[in-house]
């Protein structure tokens, strides 16, 4: 080593060649960053908190102030990031789809809900008040509309975007299997099978 530049060259990281995203999920594949995606992550990560999600064939980055970006993944390499939305809030993800909301008002919990698959976003529901949300591969269950957090309106948004209000005055709910949702409404136990609601018992305990 004769000059400082020799040491700098020895340890220099070339963006897009040494940079990779290693997922927590051991079954998921490591994604290598292209030069463009590595430069974006390096620049934005030095200025603000970012949240990185590897979903399906895309990498999503939610910046701290709500800007949502996505980069396509092809042959295990992330391409260039493009903006998907502003004022976004992370709601959940499945194996292939990233779910996010865009808040309508800073003082409420009312959102427009979007599904994003392979970087393409689709508006699925508007003006949804969300107190609690559970994400499944084929649906979202949303509890909303109660200030004391004891009873809710329970609704479902299916994978194709259809919204169904299951019941009001719901205090507890759970998805029992692929077809059935159990819930307690006004103290009584019901099951909803995607088509009909059936009472299972009176004065249910939980």
PDB file of C-alpha atoms in Angstrom:
ATOM      1  CA  UNK A   1       0.000   0.000   0.000  1.00  0.00           C
ATOM      2  CA  UNK A   2       1.587   3.203  -1.148  1.00  0.00           C
ATOM      3  CA  UNK A   3      -1.318   5.663  -1.026  1.00  0.00           C
ATOM      4  CA  UNK A   4      -4.612   6.148   0.831  1.00  0.00           C
ATOM      5  CA  UNK A   5      -6.445   5.619  -2.439  1.00  0.00           C
ATOM      6  CA  UNK A   6      -5.148   2.043  -2.554  1.00  0.00           C
ATOM      7  CA  UNK A   7      -6.961   1.293   0.722  1.00  0.00           C
ATOM      8  CA  UNK A   8     -10.093   3.088  -0.456  1.00  0.00           C
ATOM      9  CA  UNK A   9     -10.143   1.023  -3.649  1.00  0.00           C
ATOM     10  CA  UNK A  10      -9.625  -2.186  -1.679  1.00  0.00           C
ATOM     11  CA  UNK A  11     -12.665  -1.646   0.548  1.00  0.00           C
ATOM     12  CA  UNK A  12     -14.871   0.282  -1.860  1.00  0.00           C
ATOM     13  CA  UNK A  13     -18.437  -1.045  -2.144  1.00  0.00           C
ATOM     14  CA  UNK A  14     -19.788  -0.894  -5.683  1.00  0.00           C
ATOM     15  CA  UNK A  15     -23.506  -0.171  -5.510  1.00  0.00           C
ATOM     16  CA  UNK A  16     -25.523  -2.980  -7.043  1.00  0.00           C
ATOM     17  CA  UNK A  17     -22.719  -5.534  -6.865  1.00  0.00           C
ATOM     18  CA  UNK A  18     -22.208  -6.101  -3.142  1.00  0.00           C
ATOM     19  CA  UNK A  19     -25.628  -4.802  -1.964  1.00  0.00           C
ATOM     20  CA  UNK A  20     -28.413  -7.293  -1.211  1.00  0.00           C
ATOM     21  CA  UNK A  21     -31.613  -7.573   0.809  1.00  0.00           C
ATOM     22  CA  UNK A  22     -31.624 -10.607   3.107  1.00  0.00           C
ATOM     23  CA  UNK A  23     -35.150 -11.475   4.344  1.00  0.00           C
ATOM     24  CA  UNK A  24     -35.999 -12.579   7.873  1.00  0.00           C
ATOM     25  CA  UNK A  25     -38.016 -15.417   6.370  1.00  0.00           C
ATOM     26  CA  UNK A  26     -35.482 -18.156   5.704  1.00  0.00           C
ATOM     27  CA  UNK A  27     -37.669 -19.608   2.956  1.00  0.00           C
ATOM     28  CA  UNK A  28     -37.575 -16.345   0.984  1.00  0.00           C
ATOM     29  CA  UNK A  29     -34.780 -15.654  -1.455  1.00  0.00           C
ATOM     30  CA  UNK A  30     -32.120 -12.997  -1.046  1.00  0.00           C
ATOM     31  CA  UNK A  31     -32.628 -10.123  -3.493  1.00  0.00           C
ATOM     32  CA  UNK A  32     -29.663  -8.402  -5.068  1.00  0.00           C
ATOM     33  CA  UNK A  33     -29.925  -4.650  -5.622  1.00  0.00           C
ATOM     34  CA  UNK A  34     -29.372  -3.047  -8.989  1.00  0.00           C
ATOM     35  CA  UNK A  35     -27.304   0.123  -9.077  1.00  0.00           C
ATOM     36  CA  UNK A  36     -30.452   2.250  -9.235  1.00  0.00           C
ATOM     37  CA  UNK A  37     -32.227   0.523  -6.342  1.00  0.00           C
ATOM     38  CA  UNK A  38     -29.071   0.525  -4.192  1.00  0.00           C
ATOM     39  CA  UNK A  39     -28.530   4.239  -4.777  1.00  0.00           C
ATOM     40  CA  UNK A  40     -32.143   5.018  -3.835  1.00  0.00           C
ATOM     41  CA  UNK A  41     -31.981   2.990  -0.613  1.00  0.00           C
ATOM     42  CA  UNK A  42     -28.622   4.477   0.287  1.00  0.00           C
ATOM     43  CA  UNK A  43     -29.865   8.040  -0.247  1.00  0.00           C
ATOM     44  CA  UNK A  44     -33.279   7.762   1.386  1.00  0.00           C
ATOM     45  CA  UNK A  45     -32.010   5.665   4.280  1.00  0.00           C
ATOM     46  CA  UNK A  46     -29.574   8.357   5.292  1.00  0.00           C
ATOM     47  CA  UNK A  47     -32.336  10.964   5.617  1.00  0.00           C
ATOM     48  CA  UNK A  48     -35.288   9.167   7.230  1.00  0.00           C
ATOM     49  CA  UNK A  49     -36.585   5.899   8.640  1.00  0.00           C
ATOM     50  CA  UNK A  50     -37.661   3.429   5.976  1.00  0.00           C
ATOM     51  CA  UNK A  51     -39.582   0.161   6.143  1.00  0.00           C
ATOM     52  CA  UNK A  52     -38.705  -2.500   3.579  1.00  0.00           C
ATOM     53  CA  UNK A  53     -41.061  -5.321   2.565  1.00  0.00           C
ATOM     54  CA  UNK A  54     -40.307  -8.164   0.150  1.00  0.00           C
ATOM     55  CA  UNK A  55     -43.665  -9.276  -1.255  1.00  0.00           C
ATOM     56  CA  UNK A  56     -44.166 -11.469  -4.297  1.00  0.00           C
ATOM     57  CA  UNK A  57     -42.143 -10.187  -7.225  1.00  0.00           C
ATOM     58  CA  UNK A  58     -41.580  -6.725  -5.740  1.00  0.00           C
ATOM     59  CA  UNK A  59     -39.713  -4.863  -3.036  1.00  0.00           C
ATOM     60  CA  UNK A  60     -41.742  -2.138  -1.294  1.00  0.00           C
ATOM     61  CA  UNK A  61     -40.263   0.728   0.684  1.00  0.00           C
ATOM     62  CA  UNK A  62     -42.443   2.903   2.904  1.00  0.00           C
ATOM     63  CA  UNK A  63     -40.693   6.116   3.828  1.00  0.00           C
ATOM     64  CA  UNK A  64     -41.321   7.615   7.242  1.00  0.00           C
ATOM     65  CA  UNK A  65     -43.459  10.478   5.912  1.00  0.00           C
ATOM     66  CA  UNK A  66     -45.709   8.090   3.947  1.00  0.00           C
ATOM     67  CA  UNK A  67     -44.204   7.878   0.472  1.00  0.00           C
ATOM     68  CA  UNK A  68     -44.590   4.320  -0.844  1.00  0.00           C
ATOM     69  CA  UNK A  69     -42.109   3.082  -3.452  1.00  0.00           C
ATOM     70  CA  UNK A  70     -41.892  -0.236  -5.296  1.00  0.00           C
ATOM     71  CA  UNK A  71     -39.238  -1.980  -7.381  1.00  0.00           C
ATOM     72  CA  UNK A  72     -39.816  -5.057  -9.559  1.00  0.00           C
ATOM     73  CA  UNK A  73     -37.746  -8.165  -8.868  1.00  0.00           C
ATOM     74  CA  UNK A  74     -36.590 -10.216 -11.851  1.00  0.00           C
ATOM     75  CA  UNK A  75     -34.057 -13.038 -11.668  1.00  0.00           C
ATOM     76  CA  UNK A  76     -33.536 -12.159  -7.965  1.00  0.00           C
ATOM     77  CA  UNK A  77     -32.490  -8.571  -8.821  1.00  0.00           C
ATOM     78  CA  UNK A  78     -34.474  -5.508  -7.707  1.00  0.00           C
ATOM     79  CA  UNK A  79     -34.903  -2.910 -10.430  1.00  0.00           C
ATOM     80  CA  UNK A  80     -35.493   0.805 -10.158  1.00  0.00           C
ATOM     81  CA  UNK A  81     -37.915   2.117  -7.521  1.00  0.00           C
ATOM     82  CA  UNK A  82     -40.959   4.117  -8.631  1.00  0.00           C
ATOM     83  CA  UNK A  83     -43.543   5.938  -6.515  1.00  0.00           C
ATOM     84  CA  UNK A  84     -46.797   4.129  -5.794  1.00  0.00           C
ATOM     85  CA  UNK A  85     -48.497   6.568  -3.399  1.00  0.00           C
ATOM     86  CA  UNK A  86     -48.136   9.476  -0.998  1.00  0.00           C
ATOM     87  CA  UNK A  87     -49.549   9.536   2.558  1.00  0.00           C
ATOM     88  CA  UNK A  88     -49.589   5.734   2.654  1.00  0.00           C
ATOM     89  CA  UNK A  89     -50.009   3.616   5.791  1.00  0.00           C
ATOM     90  CA  UNK A  90     -48.982  -0.040   5.920  1.00  0.00           C
ATOM     91  CA  UNK A  91     -51.929  -2.351   6.601  1.00  0.00           C
ATOM     92  CA  UNK A  92     -50.475  -5.803   5.962  1.00  0.00           C
ATOM     93  CA  UNK A  93     -49.264  -8.243   3.341  1.00  0.00           C
ATOM     94  CA  UNK A  94     -49.864 -11.715   1.980  1.00  0.00           C
ATOM     95  CA  UNK A  95     -47.467 -13.863  -0.056  1.00  0.00           C
ATOM     96  CA  UNK A  96     -48.177 -11.861  -3.215  1.00  0.00           C
ATOM     97  CA  UNK A  97     -49.971  -8.656  -2.208  1.00  0.00           C
ATOM     98  CA  UNK A  98     -49.055  -5.540  -0.231  1.00  0.00           C
ATOM     99  CA  UNK A  99     -52.017  -3.820   1.460  1.00  0.00           C
ATOM    100  CA  UNK A 100     -51.945  -0.131   2.288  1.00  0.00           C
ATOM    101  CA  UNK A 101     -54.285   2.675   3.162  1.00  0.00           C
ATOM    102  CA  UNK A 102     -54.272   6.324   2.236  1.00  0.00           C
ATOM    103  CA  UNK A 103     -55.588   8.385   5.115  1.00  0.00           C
ATOM    104  CA  UNK A 104     -58.362  10.788   4.165  1.00  0.00           C
ATOM    105  CA  UNK A 105     -58.076  13.033   7.226  1.00  0.00           C
ATOM    106  CA  UNK A 106     -55.295  13.412   9.765  1.00  0.00           C
ATOM    107  CA  UNK A 107     -57.818  13.548  12.618  1.00  0.00           C
ATOM    108  CA  UNK A 108     -59.745  10.342  11.785  1.00  0.00           C
ATOM    109  CA  UNK A 109     -59.115   6.655  11.062  1.00  0.00           C
ATOM    110  CA  UNK A 110     -60.778   6.800   7.636  1.00  0.00           C
ATOM    111  CA  UNK A 111     -58.809   5.326   4.733  1.00  0.00           C
ATOM    112  CA  UNK A 112     -59.036   4.341   1.120  1.00  0.00           C
ATOM    113  CA  UNK A 113     -57.711   0.772   0.915  1.00  0.00           C
ATOM    114  CA  UNK A 114     -55.464  -0.441  -1.893  1.00  0.00           C
ATOM    115  CA  UNK A 115     -54.082  -3.820  -2.912  1.00  0.00           C
ATOM    116  CA  UNK A 116     -50.699  -3.736  -4.653  1.00  0.00           C
ATOM    117  CA  UNK A 117     -49.473  -6.796  -6.582  1.00  0.00           C
ATOM    118  CA  UNK A 118     -46.280  -6.772  -8.630  1.00  0.00           C
ATOM    119  CA  UNK A 119     -46.103  -3.005  -8.167  1.00  0.00           C
ATOM    120  CA  UNK A 120     -49.577  -2.409  -9.626  1.00  0.00           C
ATOM    121  CA  UNK A 121     -52.037  -0.897  -7.168  1.00  0.00           C
ATOM    122  CA  UNK A 122     -55.823  -1.248  -7.198  1.00  0.00           C
ATOM    123  CA  UNK A 123     -58.328   0.710  -5.139  1.00  0.00           C
ATOM    124  CA  UNK A 124     -60.475  -1.849  -3.276  1.00  0.00           C
ATOM    125  CA  UNK A 125     -62.507   0.198  -0.794  1.00  0.00           C
ATOM    126  CA  UNK A 126     -63.130   3.865  -0.096  1.00  0.00           C
ATOM    127  CA  UNK A 127     -63.791   5.767   3.135  1.00  0.00           C
ATOM    128  CA  UNK A 128     -63.215   2.801   5.434  1.00  0.00           C
ATOM    129  CA  UNK A 129     -62.968   3.537   9.140  1.00  0.00           C
ATOM    130  CA  UNK A 130     -60.410   1.067  10.512  1.00  0.00           C
ATOM    131  CA  UNK A 131     -60.003   0.290  14.197  1.00  0.00           C
ATOM    132  CA  UNK A 132     -58.608  -3.198  13.680  1.00  0.00           C
ATOM    133  CA  UNK A 133     -57.580  -5.103  10.567  1.00  0.00           C
ATOM    134  CA  UNK A 134     -56.607  -8.732  10.015  1.00  0.00           C
ATOM    135  CA  UNK A 135     -54.920  -9.787   6.782  1.00  0.00           C
ATOM    136  CA  UNK A 136     -55.336 -13.185   5.133  1.00  0.00           C
ATOM    137  CA  UNK A 137     -54.166 -14.388   1.729  1.00  0.00           C
ATOM    138  CA  UNK A 138     -57.672 -14.136   0.282  1.00  0.00           C
ATOM    139  CA  UNK A 139     -59.403 -11.442   2.362  1.00  0.00           C
ATOM    140  CA  UNK A 140     -59.242  -8.606   4.847  1.00  0.00           C
ATOM    141  CA  UNK A 141     -61.361  -8.528   7.994  1.00  0.00           C
ATOM    142  CA  UNK A 142     -62.032  -5.001   9.218  1.00  0.00           C
ATOM    143  CA  UNK A 143     -63.488  -3.957  12.558  1.00  0.00           C
ATOM    144  CA  UNK A 144     -64.596  -0.341  12.632  1.00  0.00           C
ATOM    145  CA  UNK A 145     -66.857   2.313  13.961  1.00  0.00           C
ATOM    146  CA  UNK A 146     -66.708   2.343  17.753  1.00  0.00           C
ATOM    147  CA  UNK A 147     -65.009   4.903  19.933  1.00  0.00           C
ATOM    148  CA  UNK A 148     -64.876   2.783  23.081  1.00  0.00           C
ATOM    149  CA  UNK A 149     -63.296  -0.214  21.281  1.00  0.00           C
ATOM    150  CA  UNK A 150     -65.811  -2.695  22.733  1.00  0.00           C
ATOM    151  CA  UNK A 151     -68.214  -3.346  19.841  1.00  0.00           C
ATOM    152  CA  UNK A 152     -67.642  -2.913  16.135  1.00  0.00           C
ATOM    153  CA  UNK A 153     -69.076  -3.197  12.676  1.00  0.00           C
ATOM    154  CA  UNK A 154     -67.361  -6.231  11.145  1.00  0.00           C
ATOM    155  CA  UNK A 155     -66.811  -6.237   7.393  1.00  0.00           C
ATOM    156  CA  UNK A 156     -64.878  -8.291   4.895  1.00  0.00           C
ATOM    157  CA  UNK A 157     -63.071  -7.308   1.697  1.00  0.00           C
ATOM    158  CA  UNK A 158     -62.445 -10.289  -0.546  1.00  0.00           C
ATOM    159  CA  UNK A 159     -59.491 -10.743  -2.884  1.00  0.00           C
ATOM    160  CA  UNK A 160     -61.520  -9.432  -5.841  1.00  0.00           C
ATOM    161  CA  UNK A 161     -62.425  -6.303  -3.864  1.00  0.00           C
ATOM    162  CA  UNK A 162     -66.021  -7.105  -2.931  1.00  0.00           C
ATOM    163  CA  UNK A 163     -67.001  -5.621   0.423  1.00  0.00           C
ATOM    164  CA  UNK A 164     -69.520  -7.350   2.693  1.00  0.00           C
ATOM    165  CA  UNK A 165     -70.768  -6.034   6.034  1.00  0.00           C
ATOM    166  CA  UNK A 166     -71.004  -9.158   8.178  1.00  0.00           C
ATOM    167  CA  UNK A 167     -72.588  -7.750  11.356  1.00  0.00           C
ATOM    168  CA  UNK A 168     -72.922  -4.835  13.753  1.00  0.00           C
ATOM    169  CA  UNK A 169     -72.328  -4.771  17.522  1.00  0.00           C
ATOM    170  CA  UNK A 170     -69.498  -7.325  17.229  1.00  0.00           C
ATOM    171  CA  UNK A 171     -67.368  -7.784  20.351  1.00  0.00           C
ATOM    172  CA  UNK A 172     -65.222 -10.784  19.282  1.00  0.00           C
ATOM    173  CA  UNK A 173     -64.484 -12.473  15.975  1.00  0.00           C
ATOM    174  CA  UNK A 174     -62.194 -15.099  14.490  1.00  0.00           C
ATOM    175  CA  UNK A 175     -61.733 -16.886  11.199  1.00  0.00           C
ATOM    176  CA  UNK A 176     -62.380 -20.557  11.940  1.00  0.00           C
ATOM    177  CA  UNK A 177     -61.347 -21.929   8.530  1.00  0.00           C
ATOM    178  CA  UNK A 178     -61.355 -21.000   4.850  1.00  0.00           C
ATOM    179  CA  UNK A 179     -65.147 -20.655   4.709  1.00  0.00           C
ATOM    180  CA  UNK A 180     -66.355 -19.730   8.188  1.00  0.00           C
ATOM    181  CA  UNK A 181     -66.031 -16.636  10.359  1.00  0.00           C
ATOM    182  CA  UNK A 182     -67.177 -16.892  13.964  1.00  0.00           C
ATOM    183  CA  UNK A 183     -68.299 -13.769  15.783  1.00  0.00           C
ATOM    184  CA  UNK A 184     -70.200 -12.619  18.846  1.00  0.00           C
ATOM    185  CA  UNK A 185     -72.795  -9.957  18.144  1.00  0.00           C
ATOM    186  CA  UNK A 186     -74.904  -8.421  20.908  1.00  0.00           C
ATOM    187  CA  UNK A 187     -73.836 -11.292  23.183  1.00  0.00           C
ATOM    188  CA  UNK A 188     -74.838 -14.147  20.836  1.00  0.00           C
ATOM    189  CA  UNK A 189     -72.561 -16.446  18.817  1.00  0.00           C
ATOM    190  CA  UNK A 190     -72.887 -16.559  15.018  1.00  0.00           C
ATOM    191  CA  UNK A 191     -71.107 -18.069  12.042  1.00  0.00           C
ATOM    192  CA  UNK A 192     -70.836 -16.491   8.590  1.00  0.00           C
ATOM    193  CA  UNK A 193     -69.931 -18.847   5.726  1.00  0.00           C
ATOM    194  CA  UNK A 194     -69.534 -16.253   3.002  1.00  0.00           C
ATOM    195  CA  UNK A 195     -73.212 -16.417   2.057  1.00  0.00           C
ATOM    196  CA  UNK A 196     -75.389 -16.761   5.168  1.00  0.00           C
ATOM    197  CA  UNK A 197     -75.288 -15.879   8.853  1.00  0.00           C
ATOM    198  CA  UNK A 198     -76.389 -18.510  11.346  1.00  0.00           C
ATOM    199  CA  UNK A 199     -76.834 -18.253  15.106  1.00  0.00           C
ATOM    200  CA  UNK A 200     -74.952 -20.932  17.036  1.00  0.00           C
ATOM    201  CA  UNK A 201     -75.770 -19.998  20.605  1.00  0.00           C
ATOM    202  CA  UNK A 202     -77.238 -17.449  22.996  1.00  0.00           C
ATOM    203  CA  UNK A 203     -75.343 -15.500  25.656  1.00  0.00           C
ATOM    204  CA  UNK A 204     -71.939 -16.666  24.493  1.00  0.00           C
ATOM    205  CA  UNK A 205     -68.885 -16.327  26.731  1.00  0.00           C
ATOM    206  CA  UNK A 206     -65.428 -15.549  25.414  1.00  0.00           C
TER     207      UNK A 206
END
